[in-house]
PDB file of C-alpha atoms in Angstrom:
ATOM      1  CA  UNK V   2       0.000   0.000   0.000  1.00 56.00           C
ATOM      2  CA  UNK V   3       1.154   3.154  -1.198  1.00 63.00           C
ATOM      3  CA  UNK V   4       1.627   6.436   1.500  1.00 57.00           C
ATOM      4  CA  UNK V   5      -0.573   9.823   0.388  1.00 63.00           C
ATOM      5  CA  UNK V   6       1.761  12.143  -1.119  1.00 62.00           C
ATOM      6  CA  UNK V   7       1.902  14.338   1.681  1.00 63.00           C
ATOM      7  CA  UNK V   8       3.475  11.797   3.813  1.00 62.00           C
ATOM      8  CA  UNK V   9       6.115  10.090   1.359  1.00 61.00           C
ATOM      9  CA  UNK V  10       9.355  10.552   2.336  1.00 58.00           C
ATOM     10  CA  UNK V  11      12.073  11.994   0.449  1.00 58.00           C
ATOM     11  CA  UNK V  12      14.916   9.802  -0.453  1.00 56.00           C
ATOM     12  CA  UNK V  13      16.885  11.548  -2.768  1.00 60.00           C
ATOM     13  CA  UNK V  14      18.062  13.802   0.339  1.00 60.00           C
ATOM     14  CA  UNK V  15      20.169  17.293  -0.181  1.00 61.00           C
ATOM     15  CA  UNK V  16      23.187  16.621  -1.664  1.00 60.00           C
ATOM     16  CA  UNK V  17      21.355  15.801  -4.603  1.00 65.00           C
ATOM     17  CA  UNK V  18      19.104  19.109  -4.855  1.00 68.00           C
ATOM     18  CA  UNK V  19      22.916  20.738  -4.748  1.00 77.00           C
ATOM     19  CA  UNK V  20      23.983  18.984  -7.571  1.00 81.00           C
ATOM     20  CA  UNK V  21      20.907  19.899  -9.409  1.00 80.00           C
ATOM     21  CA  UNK V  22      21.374  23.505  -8.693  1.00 83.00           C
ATOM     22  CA  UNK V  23      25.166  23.018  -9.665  1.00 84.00           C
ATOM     23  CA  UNK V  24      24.342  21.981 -12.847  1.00 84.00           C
ATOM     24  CA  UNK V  25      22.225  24.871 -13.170  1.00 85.00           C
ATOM     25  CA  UNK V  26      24.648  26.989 -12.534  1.00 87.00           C
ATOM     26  CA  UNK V  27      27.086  25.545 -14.525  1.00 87.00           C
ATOM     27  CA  UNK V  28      24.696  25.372 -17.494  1.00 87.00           C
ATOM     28  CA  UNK V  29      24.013  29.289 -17.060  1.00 88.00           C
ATOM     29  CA  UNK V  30      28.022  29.869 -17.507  1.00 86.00           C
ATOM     30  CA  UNK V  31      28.070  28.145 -20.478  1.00 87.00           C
ATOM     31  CA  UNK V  32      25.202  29.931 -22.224  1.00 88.00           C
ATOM     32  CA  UNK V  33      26.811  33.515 -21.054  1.00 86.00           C
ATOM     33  CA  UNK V  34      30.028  32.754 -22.263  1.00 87.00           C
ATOM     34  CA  UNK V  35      28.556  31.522 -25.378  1.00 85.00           C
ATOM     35  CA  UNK V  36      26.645  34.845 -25.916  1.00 84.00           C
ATOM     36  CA  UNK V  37      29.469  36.863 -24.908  1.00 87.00           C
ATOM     37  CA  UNK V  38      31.860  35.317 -27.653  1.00 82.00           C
ATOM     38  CA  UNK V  39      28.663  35.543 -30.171  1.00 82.00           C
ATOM     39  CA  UNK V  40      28.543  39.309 -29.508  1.00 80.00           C
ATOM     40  CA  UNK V  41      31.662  39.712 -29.578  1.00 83.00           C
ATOM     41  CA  UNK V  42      32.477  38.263 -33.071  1.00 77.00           C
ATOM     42  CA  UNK V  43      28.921  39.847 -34.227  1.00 88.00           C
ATOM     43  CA  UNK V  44      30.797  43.485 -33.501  1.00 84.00           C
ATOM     44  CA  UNK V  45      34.008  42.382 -35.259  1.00 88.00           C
ATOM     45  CA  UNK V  46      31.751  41.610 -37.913  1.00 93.00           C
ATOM     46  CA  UNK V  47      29.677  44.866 -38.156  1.00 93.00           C
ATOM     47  CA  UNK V  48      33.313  46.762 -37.796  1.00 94.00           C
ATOM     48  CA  UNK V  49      34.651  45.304 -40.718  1.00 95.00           C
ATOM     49  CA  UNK V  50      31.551  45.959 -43.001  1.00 96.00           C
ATOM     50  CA  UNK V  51      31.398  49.509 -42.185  1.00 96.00           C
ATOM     51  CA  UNK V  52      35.187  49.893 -43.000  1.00 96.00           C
ATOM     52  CA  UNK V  53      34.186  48.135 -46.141  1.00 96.00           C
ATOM     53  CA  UNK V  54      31.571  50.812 -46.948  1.00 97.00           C
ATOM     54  CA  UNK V  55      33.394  53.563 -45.677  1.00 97.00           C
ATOM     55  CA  UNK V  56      36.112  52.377 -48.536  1.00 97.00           C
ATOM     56  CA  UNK V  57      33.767  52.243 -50.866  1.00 96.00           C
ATOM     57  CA  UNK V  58      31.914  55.381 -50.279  1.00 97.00           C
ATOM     58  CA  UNK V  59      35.111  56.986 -50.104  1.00 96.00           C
ATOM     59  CA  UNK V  60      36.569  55.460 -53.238  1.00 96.00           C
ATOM     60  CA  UNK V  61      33.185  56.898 -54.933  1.00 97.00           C
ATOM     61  CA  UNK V  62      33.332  60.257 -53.119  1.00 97.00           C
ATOM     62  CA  UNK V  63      36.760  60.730 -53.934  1.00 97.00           C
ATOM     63  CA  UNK V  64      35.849  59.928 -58.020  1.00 96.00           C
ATOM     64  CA  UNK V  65      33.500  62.463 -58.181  1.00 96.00           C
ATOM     65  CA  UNK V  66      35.977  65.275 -57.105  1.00 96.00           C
ATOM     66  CA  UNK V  67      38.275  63.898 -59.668  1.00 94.00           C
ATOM     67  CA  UNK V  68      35.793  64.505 -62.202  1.00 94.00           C
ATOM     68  CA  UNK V  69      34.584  67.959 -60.543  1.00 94.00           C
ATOM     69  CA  UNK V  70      38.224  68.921 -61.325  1.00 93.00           C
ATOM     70  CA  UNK V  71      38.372  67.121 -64.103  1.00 91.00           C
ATOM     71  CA  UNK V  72      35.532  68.411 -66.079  1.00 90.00           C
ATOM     72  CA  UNK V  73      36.077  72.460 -65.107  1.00 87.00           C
ATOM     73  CA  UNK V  74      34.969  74.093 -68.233  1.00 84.00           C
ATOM     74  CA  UNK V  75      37.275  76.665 -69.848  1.00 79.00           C
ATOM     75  CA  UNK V  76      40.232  77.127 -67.766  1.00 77.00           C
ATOM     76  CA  UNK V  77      42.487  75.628 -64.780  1.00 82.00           C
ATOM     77  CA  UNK V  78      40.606  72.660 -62.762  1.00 84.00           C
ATOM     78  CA  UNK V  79      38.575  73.984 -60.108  1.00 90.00           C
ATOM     79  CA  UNK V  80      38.222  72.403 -57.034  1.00 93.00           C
ATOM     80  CA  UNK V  81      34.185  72.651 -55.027  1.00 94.00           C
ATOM     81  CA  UNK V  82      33.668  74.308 -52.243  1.00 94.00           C
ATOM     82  CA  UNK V  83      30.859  71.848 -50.486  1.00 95.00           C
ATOM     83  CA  UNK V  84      30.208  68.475 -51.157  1.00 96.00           C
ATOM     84  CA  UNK V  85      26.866  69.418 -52.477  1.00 96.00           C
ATOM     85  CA  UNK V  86      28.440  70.958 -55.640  1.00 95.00           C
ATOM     86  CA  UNK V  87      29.359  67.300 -56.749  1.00 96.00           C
ATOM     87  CA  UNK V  88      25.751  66.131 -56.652  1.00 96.00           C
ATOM     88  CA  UNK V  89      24.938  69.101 -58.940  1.00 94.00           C
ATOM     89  CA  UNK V  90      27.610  71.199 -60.579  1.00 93.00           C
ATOM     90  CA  UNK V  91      25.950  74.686 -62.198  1.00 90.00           C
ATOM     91  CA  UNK V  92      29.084  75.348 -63.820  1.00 89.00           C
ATOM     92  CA  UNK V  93      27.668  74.041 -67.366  1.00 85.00           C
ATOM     93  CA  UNK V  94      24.343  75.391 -68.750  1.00 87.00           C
ATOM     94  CA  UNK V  95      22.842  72.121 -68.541  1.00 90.00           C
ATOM     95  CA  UNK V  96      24.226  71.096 -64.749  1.00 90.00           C
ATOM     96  CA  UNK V  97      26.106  67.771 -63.968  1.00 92.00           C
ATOM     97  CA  UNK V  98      25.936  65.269 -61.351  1.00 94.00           C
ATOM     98  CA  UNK V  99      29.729  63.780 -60.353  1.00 95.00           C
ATOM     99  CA  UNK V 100      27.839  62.082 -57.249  1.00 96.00           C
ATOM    100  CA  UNK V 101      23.884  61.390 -56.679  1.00 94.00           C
ATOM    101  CA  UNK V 102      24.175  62.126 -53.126  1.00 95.00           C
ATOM    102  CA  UNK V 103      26.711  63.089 -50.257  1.00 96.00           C
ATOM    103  CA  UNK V 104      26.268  59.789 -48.479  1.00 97.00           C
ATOM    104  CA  UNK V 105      26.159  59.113 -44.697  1.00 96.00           C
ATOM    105  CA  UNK V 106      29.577  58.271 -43.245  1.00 97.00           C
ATOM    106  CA  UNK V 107      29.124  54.621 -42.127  1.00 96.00           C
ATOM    107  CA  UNK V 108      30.613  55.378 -38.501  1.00 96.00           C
ATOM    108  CA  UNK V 109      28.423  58.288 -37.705  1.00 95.00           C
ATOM    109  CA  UNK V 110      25.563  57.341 -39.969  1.00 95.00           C
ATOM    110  CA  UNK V 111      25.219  61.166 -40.887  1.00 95.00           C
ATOM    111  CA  UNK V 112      26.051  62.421 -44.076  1.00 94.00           C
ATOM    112  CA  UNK V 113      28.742  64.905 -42.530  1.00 96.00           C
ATOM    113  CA  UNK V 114      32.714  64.732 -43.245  1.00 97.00           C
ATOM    114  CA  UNK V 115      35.441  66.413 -42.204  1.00 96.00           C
ATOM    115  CA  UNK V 116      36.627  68.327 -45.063  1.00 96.00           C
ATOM    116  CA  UNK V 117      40.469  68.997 -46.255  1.00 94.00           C
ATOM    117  CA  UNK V 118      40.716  72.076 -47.848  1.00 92.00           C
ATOM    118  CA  UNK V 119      43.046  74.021 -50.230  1.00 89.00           C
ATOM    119  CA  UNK V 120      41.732  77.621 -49.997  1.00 87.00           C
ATOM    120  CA  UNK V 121      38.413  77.691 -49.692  1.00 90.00           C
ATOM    121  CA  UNK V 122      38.171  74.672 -52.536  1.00 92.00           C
ATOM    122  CA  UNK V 123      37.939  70.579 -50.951  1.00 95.00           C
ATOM    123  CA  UNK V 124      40.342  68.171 -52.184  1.00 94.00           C
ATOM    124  CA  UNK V 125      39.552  65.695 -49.984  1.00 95.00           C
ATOM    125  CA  UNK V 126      37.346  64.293 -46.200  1.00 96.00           C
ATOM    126  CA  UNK V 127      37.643  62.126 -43.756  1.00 96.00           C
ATOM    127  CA  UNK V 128      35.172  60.460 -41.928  1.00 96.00           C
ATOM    128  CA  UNK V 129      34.489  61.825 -38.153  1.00 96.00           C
ATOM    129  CA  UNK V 130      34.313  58.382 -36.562  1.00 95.00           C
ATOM    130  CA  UNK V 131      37.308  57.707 -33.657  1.00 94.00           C
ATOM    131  CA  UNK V 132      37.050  53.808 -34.408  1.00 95.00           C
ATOM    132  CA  UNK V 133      40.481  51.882 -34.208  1.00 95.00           C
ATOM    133  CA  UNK V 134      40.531  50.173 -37.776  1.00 96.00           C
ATOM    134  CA  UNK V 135      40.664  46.511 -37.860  1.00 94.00           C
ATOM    135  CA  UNK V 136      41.650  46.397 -41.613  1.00 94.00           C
ATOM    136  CA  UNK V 137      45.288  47.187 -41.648  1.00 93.00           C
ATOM    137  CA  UNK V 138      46.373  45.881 -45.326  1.00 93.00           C
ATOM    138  CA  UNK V 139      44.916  45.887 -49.338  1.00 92.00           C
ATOM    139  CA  UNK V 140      44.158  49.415 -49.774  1.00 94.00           C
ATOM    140  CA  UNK V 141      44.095  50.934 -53.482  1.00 92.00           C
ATOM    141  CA  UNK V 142      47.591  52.365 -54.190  1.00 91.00           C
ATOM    142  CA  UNK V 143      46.434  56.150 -53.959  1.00 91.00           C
ATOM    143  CA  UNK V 144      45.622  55.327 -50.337  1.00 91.00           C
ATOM    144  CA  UNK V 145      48.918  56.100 -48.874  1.00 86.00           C
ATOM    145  CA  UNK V 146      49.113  56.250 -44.845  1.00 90.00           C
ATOM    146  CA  UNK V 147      45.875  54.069 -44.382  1.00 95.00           C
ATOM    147  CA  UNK V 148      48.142  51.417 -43.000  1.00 94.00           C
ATOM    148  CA  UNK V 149      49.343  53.241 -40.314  1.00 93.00           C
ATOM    149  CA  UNK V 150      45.949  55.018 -39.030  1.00 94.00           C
ATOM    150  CA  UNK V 151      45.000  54.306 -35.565  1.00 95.00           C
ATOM    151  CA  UNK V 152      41.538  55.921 -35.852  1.00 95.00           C
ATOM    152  CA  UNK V 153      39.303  55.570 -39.430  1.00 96.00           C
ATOM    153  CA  UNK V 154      38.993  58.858 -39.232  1.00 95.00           C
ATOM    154  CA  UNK V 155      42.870  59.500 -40.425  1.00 95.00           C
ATOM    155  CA  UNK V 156      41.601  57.649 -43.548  1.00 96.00           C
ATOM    156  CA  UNK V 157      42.233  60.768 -45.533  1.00 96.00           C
ATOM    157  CA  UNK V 158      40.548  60.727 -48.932  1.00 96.00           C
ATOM    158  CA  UNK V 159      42.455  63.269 -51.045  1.00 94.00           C
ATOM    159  CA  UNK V 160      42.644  63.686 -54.628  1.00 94.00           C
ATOM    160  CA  UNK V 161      45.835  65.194 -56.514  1.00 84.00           C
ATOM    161  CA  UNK V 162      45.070  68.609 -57.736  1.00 69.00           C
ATOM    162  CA  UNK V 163      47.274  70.314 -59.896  1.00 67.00           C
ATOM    163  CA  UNK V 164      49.163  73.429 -58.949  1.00 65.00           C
ATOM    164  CA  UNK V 165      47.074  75.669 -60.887  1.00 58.00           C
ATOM    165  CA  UNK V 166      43.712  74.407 -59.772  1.00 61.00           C
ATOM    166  CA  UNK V 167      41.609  77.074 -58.607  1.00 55.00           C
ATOM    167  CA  UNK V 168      38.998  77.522 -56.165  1.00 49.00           C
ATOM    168  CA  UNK V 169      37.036  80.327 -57.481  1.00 47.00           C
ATOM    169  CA  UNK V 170      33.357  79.941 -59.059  1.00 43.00           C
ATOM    170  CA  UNK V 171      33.947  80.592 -62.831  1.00 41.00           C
ATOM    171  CA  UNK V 172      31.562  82.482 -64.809  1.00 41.00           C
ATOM    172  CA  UNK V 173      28.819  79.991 -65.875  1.00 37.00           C
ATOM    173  CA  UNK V 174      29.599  78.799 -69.369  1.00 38.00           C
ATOM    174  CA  UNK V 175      27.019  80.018 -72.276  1.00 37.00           C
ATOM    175  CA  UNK V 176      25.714  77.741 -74.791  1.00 38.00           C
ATOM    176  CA  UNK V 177      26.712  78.013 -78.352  1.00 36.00           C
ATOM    177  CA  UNK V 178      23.912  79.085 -80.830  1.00 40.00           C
TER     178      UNK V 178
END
């Protein structure tokens, strides 16, 4: 005959309830460790892709005020005085785009740079993010001194302009009849 279970007796005793609760704790170790090398390797991750795009945006960036200076109608290449004068240059009759948009700087997520300036024209940014970079190797060849940064904001995006370039707004060219 069987006792009620309010009367059975407990044979398992306490050491055994303290190896259940060991294992518990054990178990809870595991799983934060686990998360903590997860998160970890997630934020390596998302640092690396937004070096990638800040290269990229960069590389792009740094294009378009090539062609700015590139394509300076009648006279020595000018250089722009905002970035907004590569997403639409009024120097022509008909104006040109060298970029669609100033885009966001991947560290700050605003679409704000520190410029580098010669005179009042830009020939070159930087983004404003204090990051240490994790890529230290396989930039392009024009990207002297990336190496060596120890913030990703001493990525310095700068384009050769001539001597001669100028940073005054020319006279806006007239179309033929």
């Amino acid at each position: 005959m069987s006792l009620p279970m309010h009367q059975r007796i407990d044979v398992r005793g306490p050491a055994s309830r303290g190896l259940a609760l060991l294992a518990v704790l054990l178990l809870v170790a595991v799983l934060a460790t686990t998360t903590m090398l997860t998160a970890q390797a997630w934020s390596t991750q998302a640092q690396r892709a937004r070096e990638a795009e800040l290269l990229a945006v960069g590389t792009e960036m740094r294009a378009a005020l090539q062609s700015y200076l590139r394509n300076t109608p009648n006279g020595p290449g000018q250089l722009p005085t905002s970035l907004e004068d590569l997403t639409l240059d009024r120097r022509y009759p008909t104006p040109m785009r060298h970029l669609r948009r100033v885009y966001a700087d991947p560290f700050t997520g605003k679409p704000e740079w520190g410029l580098i300036r010669s005179g009042t024209g830009i020939i070159g940014f930087h983004s404003l993010g204090e990051a240490v970079p994790l890529r230290r190797s396989g930039f392009p060849t024009w990207a002297s001194g990336f190496e060596d940064a120890r913030h990703v904001g001493d990525w310095r995006f700068v384009i050769d302009a001539p001597a001669g370039a100028s940073t005054a707004f020319p006279e806006r060219v007239q179309p033929r009849p």
